[in-house]
Coordinates of C-alpha atoms and ligand atoms in Angstrom, one line a residue:
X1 CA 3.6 -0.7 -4.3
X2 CA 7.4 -1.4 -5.4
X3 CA 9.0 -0.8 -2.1
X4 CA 7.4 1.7 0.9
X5 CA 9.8 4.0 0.7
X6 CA 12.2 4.9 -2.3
X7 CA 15.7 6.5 -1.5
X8 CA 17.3 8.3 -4.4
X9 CA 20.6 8.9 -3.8
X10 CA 23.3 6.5 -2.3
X11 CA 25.4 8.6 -0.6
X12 CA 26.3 8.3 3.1
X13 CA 23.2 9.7 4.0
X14 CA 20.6 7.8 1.8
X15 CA 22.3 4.5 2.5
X16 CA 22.3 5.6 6.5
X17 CA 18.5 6.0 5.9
X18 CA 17.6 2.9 4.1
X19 CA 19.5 1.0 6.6
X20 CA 17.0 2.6 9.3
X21 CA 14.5 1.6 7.3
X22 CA 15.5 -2.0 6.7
X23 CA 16.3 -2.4 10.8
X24 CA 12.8 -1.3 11.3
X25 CA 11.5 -3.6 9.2
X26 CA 10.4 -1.2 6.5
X27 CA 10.7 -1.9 2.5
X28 CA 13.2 0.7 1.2
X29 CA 14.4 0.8 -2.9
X30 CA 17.9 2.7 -3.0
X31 CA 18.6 4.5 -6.6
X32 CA 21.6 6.0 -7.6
X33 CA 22.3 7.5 -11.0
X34 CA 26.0 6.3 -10.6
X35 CA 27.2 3.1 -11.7
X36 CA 29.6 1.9 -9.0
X37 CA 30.5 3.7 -5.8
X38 CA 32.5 7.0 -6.4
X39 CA 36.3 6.2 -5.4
X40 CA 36.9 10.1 -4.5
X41 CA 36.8 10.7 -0.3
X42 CA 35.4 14.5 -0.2
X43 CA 34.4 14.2 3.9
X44 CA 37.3 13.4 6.0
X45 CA 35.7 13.3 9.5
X46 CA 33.4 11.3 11.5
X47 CA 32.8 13.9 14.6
X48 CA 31.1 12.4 18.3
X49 CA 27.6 12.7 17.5
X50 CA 27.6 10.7 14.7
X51 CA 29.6 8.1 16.0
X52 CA 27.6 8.4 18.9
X53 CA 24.5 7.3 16.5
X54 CA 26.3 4.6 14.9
X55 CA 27.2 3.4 18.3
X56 CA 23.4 3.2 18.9
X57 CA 23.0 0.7 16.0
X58 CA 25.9 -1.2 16.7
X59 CA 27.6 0.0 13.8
X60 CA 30.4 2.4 14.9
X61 CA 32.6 -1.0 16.2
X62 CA 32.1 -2.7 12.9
X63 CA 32.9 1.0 10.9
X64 CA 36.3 1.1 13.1
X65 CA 37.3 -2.2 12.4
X66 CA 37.5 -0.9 8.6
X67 CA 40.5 0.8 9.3
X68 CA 43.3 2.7 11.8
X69 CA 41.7 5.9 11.9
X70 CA 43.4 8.7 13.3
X71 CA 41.3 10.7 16.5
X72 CA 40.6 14.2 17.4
X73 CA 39.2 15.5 20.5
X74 CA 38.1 18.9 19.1
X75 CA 36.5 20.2 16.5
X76 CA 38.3 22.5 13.9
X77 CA 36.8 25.9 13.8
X78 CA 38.7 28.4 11.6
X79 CA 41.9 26.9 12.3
X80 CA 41.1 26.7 16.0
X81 CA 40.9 23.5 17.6
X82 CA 38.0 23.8 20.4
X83 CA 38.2 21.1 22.8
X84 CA 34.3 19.1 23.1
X85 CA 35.3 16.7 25.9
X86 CA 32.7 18.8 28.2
X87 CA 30.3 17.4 26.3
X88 CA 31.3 13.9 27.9
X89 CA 31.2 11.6 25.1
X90 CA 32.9 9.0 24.8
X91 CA 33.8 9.1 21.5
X92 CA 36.5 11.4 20.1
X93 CA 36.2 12.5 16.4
X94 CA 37.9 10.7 13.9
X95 CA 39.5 11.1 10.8
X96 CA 37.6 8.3 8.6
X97 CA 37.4 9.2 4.8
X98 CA 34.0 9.3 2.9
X99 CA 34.8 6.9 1.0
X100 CA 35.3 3.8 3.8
X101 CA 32.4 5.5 5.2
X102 CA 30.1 4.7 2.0
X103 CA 32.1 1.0 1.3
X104 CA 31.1 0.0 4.6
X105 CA 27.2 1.6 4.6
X106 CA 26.9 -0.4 1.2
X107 CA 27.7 -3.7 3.0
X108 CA 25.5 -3.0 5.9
X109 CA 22.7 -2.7 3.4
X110 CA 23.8 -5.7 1.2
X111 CA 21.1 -8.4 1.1
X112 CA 18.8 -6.0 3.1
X113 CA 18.3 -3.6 0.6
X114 CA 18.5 -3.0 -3.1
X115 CA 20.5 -0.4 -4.4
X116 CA 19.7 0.1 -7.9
X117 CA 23.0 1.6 -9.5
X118 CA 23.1 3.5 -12.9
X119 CA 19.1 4.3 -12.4
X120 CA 18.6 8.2 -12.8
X121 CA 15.5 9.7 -11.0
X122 CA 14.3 11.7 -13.8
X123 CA 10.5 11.9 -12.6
X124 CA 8.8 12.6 -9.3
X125 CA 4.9 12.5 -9.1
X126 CA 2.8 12.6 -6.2
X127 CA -0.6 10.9 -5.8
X128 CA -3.3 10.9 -2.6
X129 CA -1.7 7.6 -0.9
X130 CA 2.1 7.5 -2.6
X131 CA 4.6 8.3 -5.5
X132 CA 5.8 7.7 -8.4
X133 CA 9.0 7.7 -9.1
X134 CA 10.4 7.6 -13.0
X135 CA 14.0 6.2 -13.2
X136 CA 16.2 5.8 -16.1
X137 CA 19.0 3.3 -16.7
X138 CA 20.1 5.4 -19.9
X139 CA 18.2 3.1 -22.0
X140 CA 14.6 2.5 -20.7
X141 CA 12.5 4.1 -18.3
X142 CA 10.8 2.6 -15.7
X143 CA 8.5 3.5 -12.2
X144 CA 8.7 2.5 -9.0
X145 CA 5.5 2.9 -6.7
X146 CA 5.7 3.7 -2.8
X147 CA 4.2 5.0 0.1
X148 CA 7.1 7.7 0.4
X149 CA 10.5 9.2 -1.3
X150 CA 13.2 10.5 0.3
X151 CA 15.4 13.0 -1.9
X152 CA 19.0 12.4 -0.7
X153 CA 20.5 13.2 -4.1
X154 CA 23.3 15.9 -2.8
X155 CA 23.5 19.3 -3.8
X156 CA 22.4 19.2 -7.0
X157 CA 19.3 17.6 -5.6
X158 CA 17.1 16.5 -8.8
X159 CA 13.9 15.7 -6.6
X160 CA 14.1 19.1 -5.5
X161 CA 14.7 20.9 -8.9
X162 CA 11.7 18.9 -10.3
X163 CA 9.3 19.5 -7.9
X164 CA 10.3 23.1 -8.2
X165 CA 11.5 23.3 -4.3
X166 CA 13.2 26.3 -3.6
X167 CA 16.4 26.9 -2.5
X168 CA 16.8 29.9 -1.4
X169 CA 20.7 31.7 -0.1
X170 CA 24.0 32.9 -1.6
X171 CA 25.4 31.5 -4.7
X172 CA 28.8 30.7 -4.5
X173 CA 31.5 32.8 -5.7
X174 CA 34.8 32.1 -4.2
X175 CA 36.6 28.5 -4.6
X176 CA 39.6 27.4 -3.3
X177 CA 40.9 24.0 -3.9
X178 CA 40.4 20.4 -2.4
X179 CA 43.3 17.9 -3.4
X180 CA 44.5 14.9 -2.0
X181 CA 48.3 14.4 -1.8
X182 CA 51.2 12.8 -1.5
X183 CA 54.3 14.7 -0.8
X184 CA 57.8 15.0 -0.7
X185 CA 60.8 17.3 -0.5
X186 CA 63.0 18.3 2.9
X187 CA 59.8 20.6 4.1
X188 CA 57.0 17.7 3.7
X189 CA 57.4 16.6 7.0
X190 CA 56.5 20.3 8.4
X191 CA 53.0 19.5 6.1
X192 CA 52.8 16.6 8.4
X193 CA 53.7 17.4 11.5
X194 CA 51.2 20.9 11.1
X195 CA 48.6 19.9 13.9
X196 CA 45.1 19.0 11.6
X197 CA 42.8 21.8 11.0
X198 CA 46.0 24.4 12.1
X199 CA 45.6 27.2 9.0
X200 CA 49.3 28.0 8.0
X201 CA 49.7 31.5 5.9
X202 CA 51.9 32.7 3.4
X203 CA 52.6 36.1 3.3
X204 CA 50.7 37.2 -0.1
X205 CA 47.1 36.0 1.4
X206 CA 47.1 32.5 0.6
X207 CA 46.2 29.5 3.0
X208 CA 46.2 26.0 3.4
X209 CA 44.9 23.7 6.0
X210 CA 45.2 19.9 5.8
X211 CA 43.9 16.6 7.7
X212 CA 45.5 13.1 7.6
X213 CA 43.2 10.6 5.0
X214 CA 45.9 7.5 6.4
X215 CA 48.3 5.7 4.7
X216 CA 50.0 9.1 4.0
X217 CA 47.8 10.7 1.9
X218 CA 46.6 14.4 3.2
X219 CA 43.5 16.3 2.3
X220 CA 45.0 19.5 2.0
X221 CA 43.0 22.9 1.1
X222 CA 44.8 25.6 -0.4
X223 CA 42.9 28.9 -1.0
X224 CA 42.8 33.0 -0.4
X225 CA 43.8 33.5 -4.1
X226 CA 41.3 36.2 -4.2
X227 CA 40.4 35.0 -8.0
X228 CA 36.9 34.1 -8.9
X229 CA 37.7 30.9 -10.9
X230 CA 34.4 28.8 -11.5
X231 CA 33.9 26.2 -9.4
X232 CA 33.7 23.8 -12.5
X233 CA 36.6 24.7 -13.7
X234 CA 39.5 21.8 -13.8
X235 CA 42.1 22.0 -11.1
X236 CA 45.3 21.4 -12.1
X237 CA 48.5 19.9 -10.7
X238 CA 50.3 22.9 -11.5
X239 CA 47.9 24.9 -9.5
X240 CA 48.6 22.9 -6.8
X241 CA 52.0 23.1 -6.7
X242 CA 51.9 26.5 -6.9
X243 CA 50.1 26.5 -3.8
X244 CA 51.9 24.0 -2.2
X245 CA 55.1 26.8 -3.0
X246 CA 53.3 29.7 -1.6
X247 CA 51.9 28.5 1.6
X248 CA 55.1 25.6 2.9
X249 CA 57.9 26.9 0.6
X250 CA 59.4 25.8 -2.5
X251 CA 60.5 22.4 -0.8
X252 CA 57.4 20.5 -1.3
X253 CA 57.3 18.0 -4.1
X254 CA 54.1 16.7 -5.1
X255 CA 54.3 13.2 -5.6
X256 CA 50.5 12.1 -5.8
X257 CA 47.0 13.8 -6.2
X258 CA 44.7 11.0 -6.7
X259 CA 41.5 13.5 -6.1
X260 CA 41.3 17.0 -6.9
X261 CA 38.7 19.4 -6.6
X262 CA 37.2 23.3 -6.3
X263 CA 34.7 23.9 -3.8
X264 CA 32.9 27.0 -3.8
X265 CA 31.0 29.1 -0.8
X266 CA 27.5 28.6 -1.9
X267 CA 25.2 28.2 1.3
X268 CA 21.7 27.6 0.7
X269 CA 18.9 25.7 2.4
X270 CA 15.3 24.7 1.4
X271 CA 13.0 26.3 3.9
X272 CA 10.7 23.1 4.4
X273 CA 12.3 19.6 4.4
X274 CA 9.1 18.5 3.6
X275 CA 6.5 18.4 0.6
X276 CA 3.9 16.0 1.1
X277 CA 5.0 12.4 1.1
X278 CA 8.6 13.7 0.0
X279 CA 11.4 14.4 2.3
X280 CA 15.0 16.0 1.4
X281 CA 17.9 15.2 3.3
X282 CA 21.3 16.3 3.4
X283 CA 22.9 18.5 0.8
X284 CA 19.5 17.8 -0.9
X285 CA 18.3 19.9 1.9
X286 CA 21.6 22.0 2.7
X287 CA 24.7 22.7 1.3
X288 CA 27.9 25.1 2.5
X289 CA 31.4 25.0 2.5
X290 CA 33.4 22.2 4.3
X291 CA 34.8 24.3 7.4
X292 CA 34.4 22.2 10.4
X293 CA 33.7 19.4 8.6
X294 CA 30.1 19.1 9.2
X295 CA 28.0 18.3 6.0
X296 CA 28.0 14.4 5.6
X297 CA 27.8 14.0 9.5
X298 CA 24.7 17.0 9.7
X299 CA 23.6 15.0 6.9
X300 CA 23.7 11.4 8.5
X301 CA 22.3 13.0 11.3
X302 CA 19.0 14.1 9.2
X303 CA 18.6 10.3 8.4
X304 CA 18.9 9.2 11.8
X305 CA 16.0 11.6 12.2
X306 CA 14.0 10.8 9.9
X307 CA 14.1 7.3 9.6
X308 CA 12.3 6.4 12.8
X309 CA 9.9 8.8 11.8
X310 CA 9.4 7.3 9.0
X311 CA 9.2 3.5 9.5
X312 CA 6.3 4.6 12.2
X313 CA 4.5 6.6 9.3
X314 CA 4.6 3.1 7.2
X315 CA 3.9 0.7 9.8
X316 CA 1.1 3.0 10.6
X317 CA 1.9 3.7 14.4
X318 CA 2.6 7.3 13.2
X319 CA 1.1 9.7 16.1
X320 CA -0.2 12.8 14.8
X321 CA 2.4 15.6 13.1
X322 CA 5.3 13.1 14.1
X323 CA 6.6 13.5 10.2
X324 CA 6.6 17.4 10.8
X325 CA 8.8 17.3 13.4
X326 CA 11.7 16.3 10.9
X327 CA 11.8 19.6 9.2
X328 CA 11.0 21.3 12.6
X329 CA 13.7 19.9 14.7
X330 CA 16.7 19.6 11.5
X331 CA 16.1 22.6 9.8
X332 CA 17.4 25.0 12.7
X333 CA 20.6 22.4 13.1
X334 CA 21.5 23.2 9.4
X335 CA 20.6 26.9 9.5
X336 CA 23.2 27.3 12.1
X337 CA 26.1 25.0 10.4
X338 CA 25.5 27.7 7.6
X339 CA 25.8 30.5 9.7
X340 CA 29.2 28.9 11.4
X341 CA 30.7 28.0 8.4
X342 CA 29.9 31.5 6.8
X343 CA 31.5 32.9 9.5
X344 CA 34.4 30.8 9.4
X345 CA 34.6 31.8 5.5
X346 CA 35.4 35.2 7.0
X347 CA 37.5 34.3 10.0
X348 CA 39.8 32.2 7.5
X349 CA 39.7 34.9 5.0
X350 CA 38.0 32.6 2.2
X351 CA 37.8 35.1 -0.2
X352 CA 41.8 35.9 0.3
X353 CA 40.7 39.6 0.9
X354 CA 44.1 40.3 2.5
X355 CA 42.4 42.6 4.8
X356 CA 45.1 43.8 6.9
X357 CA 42.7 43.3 10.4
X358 CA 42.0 39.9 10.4
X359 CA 44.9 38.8 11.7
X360 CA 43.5 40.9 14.7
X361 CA 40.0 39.4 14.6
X362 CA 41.6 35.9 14.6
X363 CA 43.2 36.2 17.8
X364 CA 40.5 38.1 19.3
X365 CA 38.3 35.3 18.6
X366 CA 40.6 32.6 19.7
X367 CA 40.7 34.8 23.3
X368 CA 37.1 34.7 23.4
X369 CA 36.8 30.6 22.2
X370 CA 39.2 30.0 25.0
X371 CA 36.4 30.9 27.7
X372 CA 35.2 28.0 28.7
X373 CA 31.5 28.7 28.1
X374 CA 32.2 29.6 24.7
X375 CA 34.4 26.4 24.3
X376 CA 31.6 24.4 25.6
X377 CA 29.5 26.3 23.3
X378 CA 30.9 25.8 19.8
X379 CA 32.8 22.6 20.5
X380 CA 28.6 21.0 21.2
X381 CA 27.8 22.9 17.7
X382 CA 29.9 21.5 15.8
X383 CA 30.4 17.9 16.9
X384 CA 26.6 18.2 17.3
X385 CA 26.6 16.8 21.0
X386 CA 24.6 20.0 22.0
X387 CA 21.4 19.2 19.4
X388 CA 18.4 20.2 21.2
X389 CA 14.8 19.6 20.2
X390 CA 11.9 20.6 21.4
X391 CA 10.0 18.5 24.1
X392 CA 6.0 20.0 24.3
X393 CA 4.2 19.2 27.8
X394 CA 7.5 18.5 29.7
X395 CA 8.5 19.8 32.7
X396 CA 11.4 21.2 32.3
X397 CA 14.7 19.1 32.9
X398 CA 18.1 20.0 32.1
X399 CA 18.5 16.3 29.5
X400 CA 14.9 17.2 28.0
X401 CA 15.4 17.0 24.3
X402 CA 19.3 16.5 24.6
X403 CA 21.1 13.1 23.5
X404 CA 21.0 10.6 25.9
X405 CA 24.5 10.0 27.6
X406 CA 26.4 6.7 27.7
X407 CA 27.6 6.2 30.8
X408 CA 27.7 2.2 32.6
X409 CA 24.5 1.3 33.9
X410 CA 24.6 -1.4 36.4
X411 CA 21.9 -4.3 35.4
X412 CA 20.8 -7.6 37.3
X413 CA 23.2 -9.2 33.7
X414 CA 26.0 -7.1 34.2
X415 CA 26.9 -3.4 33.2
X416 CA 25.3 -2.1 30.2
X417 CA 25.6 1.0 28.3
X418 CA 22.1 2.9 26.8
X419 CA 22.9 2.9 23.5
X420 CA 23.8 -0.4 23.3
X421 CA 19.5 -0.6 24.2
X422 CA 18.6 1.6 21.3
X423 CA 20.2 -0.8 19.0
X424 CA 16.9 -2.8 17.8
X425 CA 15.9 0.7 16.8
X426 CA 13.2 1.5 19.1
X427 CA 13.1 3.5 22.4
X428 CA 14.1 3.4 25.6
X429 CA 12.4 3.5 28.9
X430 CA 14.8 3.9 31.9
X431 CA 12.9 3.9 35.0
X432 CA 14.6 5.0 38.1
X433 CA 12.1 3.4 40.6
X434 CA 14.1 0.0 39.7
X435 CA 12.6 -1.1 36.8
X436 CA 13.5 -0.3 33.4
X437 CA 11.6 -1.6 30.0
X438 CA 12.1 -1.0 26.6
X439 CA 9.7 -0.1 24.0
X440 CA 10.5 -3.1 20.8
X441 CA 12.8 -5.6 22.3
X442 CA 14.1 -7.4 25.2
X443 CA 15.9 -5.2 27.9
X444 CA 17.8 -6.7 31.6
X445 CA 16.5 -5.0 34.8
X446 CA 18.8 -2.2 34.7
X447 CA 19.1 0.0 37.6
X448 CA 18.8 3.6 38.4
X449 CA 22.7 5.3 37.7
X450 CA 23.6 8.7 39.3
X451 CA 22.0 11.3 40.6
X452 CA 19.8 13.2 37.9
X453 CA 17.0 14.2 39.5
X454 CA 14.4 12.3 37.4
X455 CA 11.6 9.7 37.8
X456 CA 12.4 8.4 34.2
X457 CA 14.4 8.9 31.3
X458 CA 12.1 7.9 27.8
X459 CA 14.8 8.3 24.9
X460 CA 13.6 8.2 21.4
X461 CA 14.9 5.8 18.7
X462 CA 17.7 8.6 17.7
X463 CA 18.8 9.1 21.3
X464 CA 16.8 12.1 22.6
X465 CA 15.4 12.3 25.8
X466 CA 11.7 13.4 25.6
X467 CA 10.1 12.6 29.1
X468 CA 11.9 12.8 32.4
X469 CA 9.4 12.2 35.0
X470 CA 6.2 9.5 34.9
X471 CA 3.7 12.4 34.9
X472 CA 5.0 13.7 31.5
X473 CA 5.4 9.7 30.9
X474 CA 1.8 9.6 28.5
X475 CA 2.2 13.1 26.8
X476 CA 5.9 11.7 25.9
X477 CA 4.3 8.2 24.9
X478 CA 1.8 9.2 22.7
X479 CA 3.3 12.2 21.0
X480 CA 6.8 10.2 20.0
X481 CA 5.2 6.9 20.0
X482 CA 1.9 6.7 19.3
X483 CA 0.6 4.9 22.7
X484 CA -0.5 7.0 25.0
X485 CA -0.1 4.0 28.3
X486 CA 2.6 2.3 27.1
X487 CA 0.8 -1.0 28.1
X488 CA 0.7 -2.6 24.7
X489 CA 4.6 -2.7 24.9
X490 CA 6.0 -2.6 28.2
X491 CA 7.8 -6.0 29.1
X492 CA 8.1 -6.4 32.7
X493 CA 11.4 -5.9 34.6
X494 CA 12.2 -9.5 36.4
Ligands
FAD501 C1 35.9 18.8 -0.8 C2 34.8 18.5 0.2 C3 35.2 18.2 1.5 C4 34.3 17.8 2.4 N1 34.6 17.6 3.7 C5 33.7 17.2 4.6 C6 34.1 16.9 5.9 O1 35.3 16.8 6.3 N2 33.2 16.5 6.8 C7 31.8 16.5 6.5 O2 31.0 16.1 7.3 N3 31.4 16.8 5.2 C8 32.3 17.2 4.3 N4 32.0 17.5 3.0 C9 30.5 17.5 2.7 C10 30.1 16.0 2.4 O3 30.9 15.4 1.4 C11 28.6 16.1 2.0 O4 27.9 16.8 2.9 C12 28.0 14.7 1.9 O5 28.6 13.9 0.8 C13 26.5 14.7 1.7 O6 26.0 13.4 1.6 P1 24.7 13.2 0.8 O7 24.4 11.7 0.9 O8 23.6 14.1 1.2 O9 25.0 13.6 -0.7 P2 26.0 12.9 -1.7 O10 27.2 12.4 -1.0 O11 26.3 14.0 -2.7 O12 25.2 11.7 -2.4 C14 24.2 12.0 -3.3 C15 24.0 10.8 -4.2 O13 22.9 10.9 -5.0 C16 23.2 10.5 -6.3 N5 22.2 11.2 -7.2 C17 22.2 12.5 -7.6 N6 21.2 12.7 -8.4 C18 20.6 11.6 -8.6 C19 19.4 11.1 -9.4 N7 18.7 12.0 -10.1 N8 19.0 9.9 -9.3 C20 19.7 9.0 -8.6 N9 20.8 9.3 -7.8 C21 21.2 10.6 -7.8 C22 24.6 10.9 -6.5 O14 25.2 10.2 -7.6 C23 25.2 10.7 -5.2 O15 25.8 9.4 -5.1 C24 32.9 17.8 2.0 C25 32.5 18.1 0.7 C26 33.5 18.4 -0.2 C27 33.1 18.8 -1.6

C-alpha cells in the first residue's frame, strides 16, 4: 500500500480530511490536478459550526491569527439576516475568504501529509481489500495503492463520473454573476455601508448583494437579468459595470475585479456517499447555489465526519456499519441546504422573473422568520449548530445527537472548555458523578457543570453527544467506538 487512504482533491474539504487523517495517525496521499493553489476566493464565510470544529482541533485560533476578519452573528437567508445566538455558541460567523482558508489548511498539512500537485485522478479501480488509483502528471501515469479513496474533487467530481455514480437533480439554468471588486465614485460608500447579505433592487428586476473579503475588496453578486447566459460563458467587466449602474446608480466606478465568475442554480446530490471503499465528499457529493453561504463549510463539515470514521476503519477499531453512518447522518444535512437554497433562489427572485408578488412574499416571510421559533429554526440550519444525528438505544435526552456545547468547566487544573478535550481527536467522556476520562489522551478531573439532567455526556470525535446516561454508556461505547466497557481506555480521574 502507497498511503491508507488517498484524498483526491485539495480543496478545503480534502485538505480538512487528510489533516483528520494525519492527527489520527492515519497515512493519507493528497492529489490535486492543479499545479499550485488556486488564488481566486469563491467562499467568503466561515459560519459557527465550522469554527466550532476547528476550535475542537485547536485550529480556529491559529486560522484567526491569518487575518482581521470581519464577524457576523446571523446567517444571511434571502437577504434576511436571522440572528443564531440562541444557539449559544460562542463563535459568531466570520467573513474569512476561501482562499486564506485553503493557504492555511495547506500549512497545517505541510510535513504531515503529501499533497501531490499537478497529479490528475484519471483512474479509479476497486479490489476486495483496497484501490487503485491511476494519476497523471500530464506526462506519465502512475498508481497509488490504499486501503480507501475519498473523492473530494468538487463539482465536477471525476471519481464520481468514472465510477459511473449518479447524480441525480436540476441542471442549472439561470447564472448571475460572482465578481470581486474594488470601487469608487460618490455612491461607493452606499456599496459599503449596505449591511452584508442586505439584497438592494433596482427597479427593472435586477439585484445585488455583497460581503466584505477585507482590505476593501467586496464579493458582490449581481443577478435577476432573466437571460439564460451559460454558465461558461466569460464575464466581462462591462457586464459588471452595467450591473453595478443598474442596481447602486451610475456613480459606481469599478476600479478592480481581480476574480470574476458565473454561477449557475444547479442542485444535485448523489443518493449514497458511499461505494464500497470510496467515499465522496463535498461538492463531490453536493452542489447548489451559494445563498447562505453554506457549501465549503457543509462540505468541511462532511470531512469532520468522515474522518474519524475513517481512521477507526484503518486502524481496524471500526465497530460494525460505523462507515455507513457517514452517508446516513450527511446526506439529510445536504438535502436540506438544497432545499434552502432553492428556496432562497425563489425568495431572491434568482431567475429575475420580475413577478410583481414577491415583493409581498418577501416581507411575509421576513414576518414569519421574525418569530422566534422560526429564528431559532433557520438561524441552527444554516450555521449548522442545530445538526442532529441519530443516537440508536438512547434514552432520550434533549443534547442526544446534538453538538456538544462549550461552556467553562471547572477542573481540579483550572477551567477548561470541552472542545479544547476533543483536540487529540478522540472522544470525550464527561462523567457527572465527579470523574471525567477521556477516550485517547490525558484529561484533568473535570467536574460536573450545570444542571442537565444527565449521568454522563460521551461526545464523539466530531462533537456529538451519543450517550447521556451510564446505562446507554456500553450501547454508546461499542457502537461509536468499538469497546463495548470502555476499560481498555479509561484513565482514572485523580
Ligand atoms: C462564487 C461562489 C461563491 C461561493 N460562496 C460560498 C460561501 O460564501 N460560503 C460557502 O460555504 N461556500 C461557498 N461556495 C461554495 C464553495 O466554494 C464550495 O462548496 C467549496 O469549494 C467546496 O469545496 P471542495 O473541497 O468540496 O471542492 P473544491 O473547492 O472544488 O476542491 C476540489 C479540488 O479537487 C481538484 N480536482 C478536481 N478534479 C480532480 C482530479 N481528477 N484529480 C485531482 N484533483 C482534482 C480541484 O482542482 C480542486 O482543487 C461558493 C462557490 C462559488 C462558486
Amino acid at each position: 500500500m502507497d498511503a491508507d487512504v488517498v484524498v483526491v482533491g485539495a480543496g478545503p474539504v480534502g485538505m480538512t480530511l487528510a489533516a483528520e487523517l494525519a492527527l489520527a495517525g492515519v497515512r493519507a496521499i493528497v492529489v490535486e490536478a492543479l499545479p499550485e493553489r488556486s488564488k481566486l476566493s469563491r467562499a467568503g464565510g466561515v459560519h459557527p459550526r465550522t469554527a466550532e470544529m476547528l476550535d475542537q482541533r485547536g485550529l480556529l485560533g491559529p486560522l484567526l491569527a491569518t487575518g482581521d476578519y470581519q464577524e457576523y452573528d446571523g446567517a444571511h437567508l434571502a437577504g434576511l439576516t436571522i440572528s443564531y445566538t440562541s444557539w449559544n455558541s460562542r463563535e459568531p460567523g466570520r467573513f474569512i475568504p476561501q482562499t486564506q482558508v485553503e493557504a492555511f489548511l495547506e500549512r497545517q498539512l505541510a510535513g504531515r501529509v503529501p499533497i501531490r500537485r499537478g497529479h490528475r485522478l484519471v483512474g479509479v479501480e476497486q479490489t476486495a481489500d483496497g484501490v487503485v488509483a491511476t494519476v497523471s502528471d500530464g506526462e506519465r501515469e502512475s498508481t497509488l495503492r490504499a486501503l480507501y479513496l475519498v473523492g473530494a474533487d468538487g463539482a465536477h467530481s471525476s471519481v464520481r463520473k468514472l465510477l459511473g455514480i449518479d447524480f441525480p437533480g436540476r441542471a442549472g439554468t439561470d447564472t448571475a454573476v460572482v465578481g470581486d471588486v474594488r470601487v469608487t465614485g460618490p455612491r461607493a460608500g452606499d456599496i459599503y455601508h449596505e449591511p452584508p447579505g442586505q439584497v438592494v433592487r433596482s427597479e427593472d428586476g435586477r439585484w445585488a448583494v455583497r460581503f466584505p473579503l477585507g482590505d476593501g475588496l467586496q464579493r458582490l453578486v449581481i443577478g435577476g437579468t432573466g437571460a439564460q447566459v451559460s454558465r461558461t460563458e466569460p464575464v466581462t467587466a462591462d457586464e459588471v459595470r452595467d450591473g453595478l449602474a443598474a442596481v447602486y446608480g451610475g456613480d459606481v466606478e469599478l476600479v478592480d475585479l481581480p476574480y470574476v465568475t458565473r454561477i449557475a442554480d444547479a442542485a444535485r446530490q448523489v443518493r449514497d456517499y458511499r461505494l464500497g471503499r470510496v467515499f465522496l465528499a463535498g461538492d463531490a457529493a453536493h452542489v447548489h447555489l451559494p445563498l447562505g453561504g453554506q457549501g465549503m463549510n457543509v462540505g468541511i463539515q462532511d470531512a469532520f465526519n468522515l474522518g474519524w470514521k475513517l481512521a477507526a476503519a484503518v486502524l481496524g477499531r471500526v465497530p460494525d456499519g460505523l462507515l455507513d453512518t457517514y452517508s446516513s447522518e450527511r446526506h439529510p444535512v445536504a438535502a436540506r441546504v438544497i432545499r434552502n437554497t432553492r428556496a432562497q433562489s425563489v425568495l431572491t427572485d434568482w431567475a429575475g422573473t420580475g413577478n410583481p408578488d414577491l415583493p409581498e412574499l418577501r416581507s411575509f416571510v421576513a414576518d414569519l422568520f421574525a418569530l422566534p421559533d422560526a429564528t431559532h429554526f433557520i438561524g441552527g440550519m444554516i450555521s449548522g449548530l442545530d445538526v442532529h444525528y441519530d443516537m440508536p438505544d438512547q434514552p432520550e435526552h434533549p443534547l442526544l445527537g446534538y453538538r456538544l456545547p462549550n461552556p467553562d468547566l471547572k477542573t481540579a487544573d483550572g477551567t477548561v472548555r470541552p472542545y479544547e478535550l476533543l483536540r487529540s481527536g478522540g472522544g470525550l467522556l464527561i462523567d457527572f458523578s465527579g470523574d471525567s476520562v477521556h477516550l485517547s489522551a490525558e484529561v484533568p478531573y473535570v467536574r460536573a457543570y450545570g444542571d442537565l439532567g444527565a449521568d454522563v455526556l460521551l461526545v464523539r470525535p466530531d462533537g456529538h453527544v451519543c450517550a447521556t446516561t451510564t446505562d446507554g454508556l456500553p450501547a454508546g461505547l461499542s457502537r461509536w467506538f468499538g469497546t463495548a466497557t470502555g476499560a481498555d481506555w479509561r484513565i482514572s480521574a485523580t
